[in-house]
CSV table of C-alpha atoms in Angstrom, one decimal:
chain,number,residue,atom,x,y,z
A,1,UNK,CA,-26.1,20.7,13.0
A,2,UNK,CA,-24.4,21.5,16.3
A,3,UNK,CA,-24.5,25.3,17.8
A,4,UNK,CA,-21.1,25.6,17.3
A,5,UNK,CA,-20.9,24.2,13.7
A,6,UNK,CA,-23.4,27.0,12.8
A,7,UNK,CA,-21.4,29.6,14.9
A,8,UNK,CA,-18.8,28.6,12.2
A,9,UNK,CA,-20.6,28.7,9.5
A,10,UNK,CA,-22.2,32.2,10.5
A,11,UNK,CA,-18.6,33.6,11.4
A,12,UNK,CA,-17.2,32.5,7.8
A,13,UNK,CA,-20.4,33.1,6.2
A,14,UNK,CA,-20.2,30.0,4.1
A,15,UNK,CA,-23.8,30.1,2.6
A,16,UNK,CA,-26.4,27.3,2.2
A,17,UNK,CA,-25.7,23.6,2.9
A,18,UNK,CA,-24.8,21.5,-0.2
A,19,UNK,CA,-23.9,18.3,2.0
A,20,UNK,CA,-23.2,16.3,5.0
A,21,UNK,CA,-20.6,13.4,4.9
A,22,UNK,CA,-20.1,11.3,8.3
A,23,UNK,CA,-17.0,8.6,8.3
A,24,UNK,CA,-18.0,4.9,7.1
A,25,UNK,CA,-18.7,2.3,9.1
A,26,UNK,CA,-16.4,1.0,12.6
A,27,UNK,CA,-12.9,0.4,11.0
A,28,UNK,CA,-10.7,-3.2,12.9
A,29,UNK,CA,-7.6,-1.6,11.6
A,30,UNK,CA,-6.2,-1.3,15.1
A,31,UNK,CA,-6.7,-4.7,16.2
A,32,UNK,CA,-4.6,-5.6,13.5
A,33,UNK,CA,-1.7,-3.2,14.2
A,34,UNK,CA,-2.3,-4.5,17.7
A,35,UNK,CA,-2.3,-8.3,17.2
A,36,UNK,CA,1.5,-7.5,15.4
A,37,UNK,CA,2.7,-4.9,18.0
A,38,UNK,CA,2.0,-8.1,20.4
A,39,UNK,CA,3.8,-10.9,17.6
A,40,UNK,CA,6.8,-8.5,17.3
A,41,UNK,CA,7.3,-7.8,21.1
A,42,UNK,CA,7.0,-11.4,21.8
A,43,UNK,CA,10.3,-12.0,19.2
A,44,UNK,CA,12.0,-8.8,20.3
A,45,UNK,CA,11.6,-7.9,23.8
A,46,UNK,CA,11.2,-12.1,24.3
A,47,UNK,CA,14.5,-12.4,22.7
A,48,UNK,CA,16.0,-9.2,24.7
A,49,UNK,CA,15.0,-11.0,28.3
A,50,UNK,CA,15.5,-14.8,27.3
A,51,UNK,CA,19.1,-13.5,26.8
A,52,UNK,CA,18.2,-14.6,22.6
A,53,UNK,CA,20.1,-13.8,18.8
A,54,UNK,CA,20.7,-10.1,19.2
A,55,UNK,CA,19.6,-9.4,15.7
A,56,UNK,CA,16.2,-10.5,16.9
A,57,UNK,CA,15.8,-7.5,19.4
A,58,UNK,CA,17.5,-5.1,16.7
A,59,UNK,CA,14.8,-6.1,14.4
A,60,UNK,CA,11.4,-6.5,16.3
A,61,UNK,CA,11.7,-4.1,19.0
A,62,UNK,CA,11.2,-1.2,17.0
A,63,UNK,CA,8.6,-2.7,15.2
A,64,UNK,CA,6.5,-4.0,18.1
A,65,UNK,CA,7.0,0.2,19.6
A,66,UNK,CA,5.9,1.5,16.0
A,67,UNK,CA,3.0,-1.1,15.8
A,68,UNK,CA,1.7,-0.3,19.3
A,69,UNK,CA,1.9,3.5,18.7
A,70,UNK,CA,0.1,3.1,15.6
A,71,UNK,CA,-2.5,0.4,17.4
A,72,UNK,CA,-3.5,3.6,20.0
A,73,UNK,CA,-3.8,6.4,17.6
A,74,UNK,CA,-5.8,3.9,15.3
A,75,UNK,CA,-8.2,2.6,18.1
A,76,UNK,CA,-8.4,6.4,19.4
A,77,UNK,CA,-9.9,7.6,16.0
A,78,UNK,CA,-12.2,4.2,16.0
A,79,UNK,CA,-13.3,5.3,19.2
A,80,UNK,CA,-13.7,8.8,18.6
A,81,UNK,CA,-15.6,8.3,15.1
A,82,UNK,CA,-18.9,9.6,16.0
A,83,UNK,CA,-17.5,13.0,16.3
A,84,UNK,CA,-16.2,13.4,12.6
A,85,UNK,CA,-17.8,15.1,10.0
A,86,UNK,CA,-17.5,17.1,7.4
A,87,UNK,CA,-20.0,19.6,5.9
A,88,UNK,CA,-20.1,21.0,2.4
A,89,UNK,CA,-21.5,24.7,1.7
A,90,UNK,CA,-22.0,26.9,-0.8
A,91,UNK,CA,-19.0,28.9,-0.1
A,92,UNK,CA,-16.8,26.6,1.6
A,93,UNK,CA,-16.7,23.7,4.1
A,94,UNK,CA,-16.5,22.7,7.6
A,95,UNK,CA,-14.7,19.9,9.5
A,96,UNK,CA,-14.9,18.6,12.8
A,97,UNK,CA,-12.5,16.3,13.6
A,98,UNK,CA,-12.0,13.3,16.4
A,99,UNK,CA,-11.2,15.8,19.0
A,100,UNK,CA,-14.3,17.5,18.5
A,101,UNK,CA,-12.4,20.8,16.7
A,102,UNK,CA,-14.4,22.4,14.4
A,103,UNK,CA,-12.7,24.2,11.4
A,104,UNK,CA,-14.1,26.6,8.9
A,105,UNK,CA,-12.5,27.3,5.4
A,106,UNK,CA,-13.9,29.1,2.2
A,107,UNK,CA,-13.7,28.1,-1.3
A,108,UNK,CA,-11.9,31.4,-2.6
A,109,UNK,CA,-9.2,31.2,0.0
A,110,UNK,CA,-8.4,28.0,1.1
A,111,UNK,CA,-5.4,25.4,-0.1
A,112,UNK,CA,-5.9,21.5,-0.8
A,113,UNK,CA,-3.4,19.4,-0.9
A,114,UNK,CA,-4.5,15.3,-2.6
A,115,UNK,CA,-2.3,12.8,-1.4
A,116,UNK,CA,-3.5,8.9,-3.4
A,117,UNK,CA,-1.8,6.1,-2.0
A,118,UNK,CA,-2.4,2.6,-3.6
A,119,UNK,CA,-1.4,-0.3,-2.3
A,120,UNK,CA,-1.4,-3.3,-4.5
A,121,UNK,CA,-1.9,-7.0,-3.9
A,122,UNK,CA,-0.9,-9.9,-6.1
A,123,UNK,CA,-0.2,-9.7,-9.8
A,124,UNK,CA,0.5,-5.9,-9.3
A,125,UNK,CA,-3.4,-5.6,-9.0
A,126,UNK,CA,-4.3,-2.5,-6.9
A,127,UNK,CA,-6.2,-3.6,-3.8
A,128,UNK,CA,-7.4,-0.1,-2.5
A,129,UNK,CA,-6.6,3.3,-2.8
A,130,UNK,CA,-6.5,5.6,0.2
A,131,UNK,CA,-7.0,9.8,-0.1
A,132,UNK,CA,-6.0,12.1,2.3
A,133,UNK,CA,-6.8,15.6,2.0
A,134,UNK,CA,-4.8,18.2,3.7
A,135,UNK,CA,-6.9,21.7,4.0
A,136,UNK,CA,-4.9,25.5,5.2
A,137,UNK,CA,-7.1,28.4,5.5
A,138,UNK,CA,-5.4,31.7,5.5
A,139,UNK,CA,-5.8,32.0,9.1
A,140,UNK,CA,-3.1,28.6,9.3
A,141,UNK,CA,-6.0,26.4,10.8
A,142,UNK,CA,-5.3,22.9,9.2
A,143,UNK,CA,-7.4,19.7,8.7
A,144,UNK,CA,-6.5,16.5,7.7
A,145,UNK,CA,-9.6,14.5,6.0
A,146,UNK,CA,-9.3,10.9,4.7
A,147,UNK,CA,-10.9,8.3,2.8
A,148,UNK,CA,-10.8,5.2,1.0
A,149,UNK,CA,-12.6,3.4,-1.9
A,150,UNK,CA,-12.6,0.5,0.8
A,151,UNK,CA,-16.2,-0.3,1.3
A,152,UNK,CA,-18.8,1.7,1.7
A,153,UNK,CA,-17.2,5.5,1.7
A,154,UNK,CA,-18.0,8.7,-0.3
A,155,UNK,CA,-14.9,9.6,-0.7
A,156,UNK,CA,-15.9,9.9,-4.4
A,157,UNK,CA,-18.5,12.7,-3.8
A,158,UNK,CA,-16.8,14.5,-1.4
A,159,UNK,CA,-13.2,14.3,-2.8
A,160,UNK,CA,-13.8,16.2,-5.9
A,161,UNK,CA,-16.6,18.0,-4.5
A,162,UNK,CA,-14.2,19.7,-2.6
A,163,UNK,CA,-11.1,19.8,-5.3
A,164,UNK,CA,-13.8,21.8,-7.7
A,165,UNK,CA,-15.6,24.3,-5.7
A,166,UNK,CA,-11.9,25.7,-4.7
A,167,UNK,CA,-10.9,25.5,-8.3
A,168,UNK,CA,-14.3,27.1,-9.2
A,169,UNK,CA,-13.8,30.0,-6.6
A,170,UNK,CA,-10.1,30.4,-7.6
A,171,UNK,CA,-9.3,29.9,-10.7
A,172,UNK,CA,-11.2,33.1,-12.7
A,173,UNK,CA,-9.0,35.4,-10.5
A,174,UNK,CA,-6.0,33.2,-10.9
A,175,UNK,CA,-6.2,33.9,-14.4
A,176,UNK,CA,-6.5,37.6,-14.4
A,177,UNK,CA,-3.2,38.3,-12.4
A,178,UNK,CA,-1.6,35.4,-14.7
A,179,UNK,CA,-2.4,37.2,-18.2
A,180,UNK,CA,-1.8,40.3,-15.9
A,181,UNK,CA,2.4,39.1,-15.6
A,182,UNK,CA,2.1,38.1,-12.4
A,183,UNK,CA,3.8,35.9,-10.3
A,184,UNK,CA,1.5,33.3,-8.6
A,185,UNK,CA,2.9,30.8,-6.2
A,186,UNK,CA,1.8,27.6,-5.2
A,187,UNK,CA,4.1,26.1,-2.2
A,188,UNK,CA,7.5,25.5,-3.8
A,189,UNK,CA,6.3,26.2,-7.0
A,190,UNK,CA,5.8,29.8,-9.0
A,191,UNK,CA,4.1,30.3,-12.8
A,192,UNK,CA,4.2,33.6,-14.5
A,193,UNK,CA,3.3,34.2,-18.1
A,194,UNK,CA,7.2,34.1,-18.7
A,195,UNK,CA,8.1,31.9,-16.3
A,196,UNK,CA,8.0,28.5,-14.2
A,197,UNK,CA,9.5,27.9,-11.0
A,198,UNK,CA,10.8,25.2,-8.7
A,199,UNK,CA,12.4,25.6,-5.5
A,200,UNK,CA,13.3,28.9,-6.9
A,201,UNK,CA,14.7,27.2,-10.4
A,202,UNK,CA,13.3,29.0,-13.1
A,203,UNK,CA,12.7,27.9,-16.4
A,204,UNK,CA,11.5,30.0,-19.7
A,205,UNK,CA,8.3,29.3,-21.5
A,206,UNK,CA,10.1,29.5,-24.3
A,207,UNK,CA,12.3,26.7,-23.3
A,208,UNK,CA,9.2,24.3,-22.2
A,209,UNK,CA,8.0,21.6,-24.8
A,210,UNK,CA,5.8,20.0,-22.7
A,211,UNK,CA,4.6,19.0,-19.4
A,212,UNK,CA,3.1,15.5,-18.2
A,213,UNK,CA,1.5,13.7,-15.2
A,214,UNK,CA,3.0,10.6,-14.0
A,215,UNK,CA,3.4,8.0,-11.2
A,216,UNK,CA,2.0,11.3,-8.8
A,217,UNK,CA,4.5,13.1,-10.4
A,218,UNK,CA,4.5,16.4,-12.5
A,219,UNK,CA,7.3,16.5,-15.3
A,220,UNK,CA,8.5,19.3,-16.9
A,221,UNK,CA,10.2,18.4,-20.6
A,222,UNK,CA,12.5,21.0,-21.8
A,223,UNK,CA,12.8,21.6,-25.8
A,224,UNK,CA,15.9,19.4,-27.1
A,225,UNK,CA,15.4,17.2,-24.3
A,226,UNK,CA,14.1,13.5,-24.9
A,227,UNK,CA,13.1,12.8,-20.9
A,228,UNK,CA,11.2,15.4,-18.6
A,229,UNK,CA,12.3,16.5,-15.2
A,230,UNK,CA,10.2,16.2,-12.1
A,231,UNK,CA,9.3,20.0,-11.3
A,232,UNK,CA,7.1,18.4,-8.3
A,233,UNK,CA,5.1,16.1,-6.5
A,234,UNK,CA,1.4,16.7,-6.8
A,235,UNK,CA,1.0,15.6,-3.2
A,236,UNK,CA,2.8,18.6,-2.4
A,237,UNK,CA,1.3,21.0,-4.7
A,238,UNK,CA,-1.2,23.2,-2.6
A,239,UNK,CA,-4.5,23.9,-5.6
A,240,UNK,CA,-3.2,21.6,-7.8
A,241,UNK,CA,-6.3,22.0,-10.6
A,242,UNK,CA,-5.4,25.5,-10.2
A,243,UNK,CA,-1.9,25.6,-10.9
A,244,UNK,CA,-2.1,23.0,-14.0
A,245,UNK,CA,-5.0,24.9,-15.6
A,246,UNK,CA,-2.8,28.0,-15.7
A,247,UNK,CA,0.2,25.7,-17.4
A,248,UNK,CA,-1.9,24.0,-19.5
A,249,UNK,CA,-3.3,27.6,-20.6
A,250,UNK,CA,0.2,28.9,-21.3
A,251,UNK,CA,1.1,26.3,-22.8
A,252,UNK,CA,-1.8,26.0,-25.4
A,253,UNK,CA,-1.3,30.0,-26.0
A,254,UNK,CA,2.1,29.0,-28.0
A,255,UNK,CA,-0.1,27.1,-30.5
């Protein structure tokens, strides 16, 4: 462990060392983004100069500029891939990411945000599924950590590793101040013993029926009504496991 990952760990006394988890193998994604940067440049710029179908131009020229900005940034992270790591401890975590920048953030006061993205082949079958974890402390110091169930990754173990020691440190104290009355909020969203929010729309418990998970969604079905309404997307809710524990405990206190 580097000098200044322990100065980290010391300055946000994070405890003991659970884990270390070091990015899987050398990734070719970039020389595929590069290969069609190259393909679409020669039909758009190629058409531009040879005087060609305008549409042509129209169509591939911002493609070939997307595909070649997407080509660096890729082969920058390939390049820079010894430097990543992230660090699991008893009271928190630490990241270092490919510029070297090394970020501290505690279990009991840090927000996660879970983005799952799977792209599918044929027959609808998924192919993989990509995770990217978007960390805040309370200071504002951000991290973005990724992973794939592409090859050899432990996105697995570190993944929820990280999703249940912050709904471990947070969730006890959560649900004091919810049985408390009050008014906890979680990005665009607020829960209070009487109440659930969105954007600042607020709905009565009493009014609730039920509320469901689907296609990355969360729903919110009103009594009388025969479809739920999207309250958010779970991508965007920071502590997700936190926040539906507390609905799911207000709504089981109605039974």
């Amino acid at each position: 462990m580097s000098d200044r990952i322990s100065a980290a760990v010391a300055h946000a006394r994070l405890g003991e060392h659970r884990a270390t988890h070091l990015p899987r193998e050398h990734s070719s994604g970039w020389v595929i983004l590069s290969v069609t940067a190259v393909l679409c440049g020669v039909f758009g710029f190629g058409s531009l100069l040879a005087d060609g179908p305008a549409f042509l131009s129209v169509v591939f020229t911002p493609l070939a500029i997307g595909a070649g900005w997407w080509a660096v940034r890729a082969a920058y992270k390939a390049a820079h891939k010894g430097r990543v790591r992230l660090d699991l401890f008893e009271h928190g975590m630490t990241f270092v990411d490919h510029r070297g920048q090394v970020s501290a953030f505690r279990w009991d006061s840090m927000q996660v945000r879970q983005s799952i993205l799977k792209q599918t082949a044929d027959f609808g079958a998924v192919s993989q599924t990509s995770f990217s974890y978007r960390v805040v402390g309370p200071d504002g110091a951000a991290a973005t950590i990724e992973g794939s169930h592409e090859g050899n990754t432990a996105v697995d173990a570190w993944g929820p590793a990280i999703q249940e020691a912050v709904t471990v440190a947070q969730l006890p104290g959560a649900v004091v101040r919810f049985r408390q009355g009050d008014t906890l909020v979680f990005g665009d969203l607020t829960i209070s013993w009487d109440l659930v929010g969105a954007k600042g729309k607020l709905t009565p418990w009493a009014q609730v029926e039920t509320a469901y998970v689907a296609n990355g969604q969360l729903y919110l079905r009103t009594k009388g009504s025969k479809r739920g309404k999207v309250l958010s997307q779970i991508s965007q809710i920071p502590n997700y496991y936190v926040f539906y524990s507390l609905l799911e405990l207000r709504l089981s206190s109605r039974k």
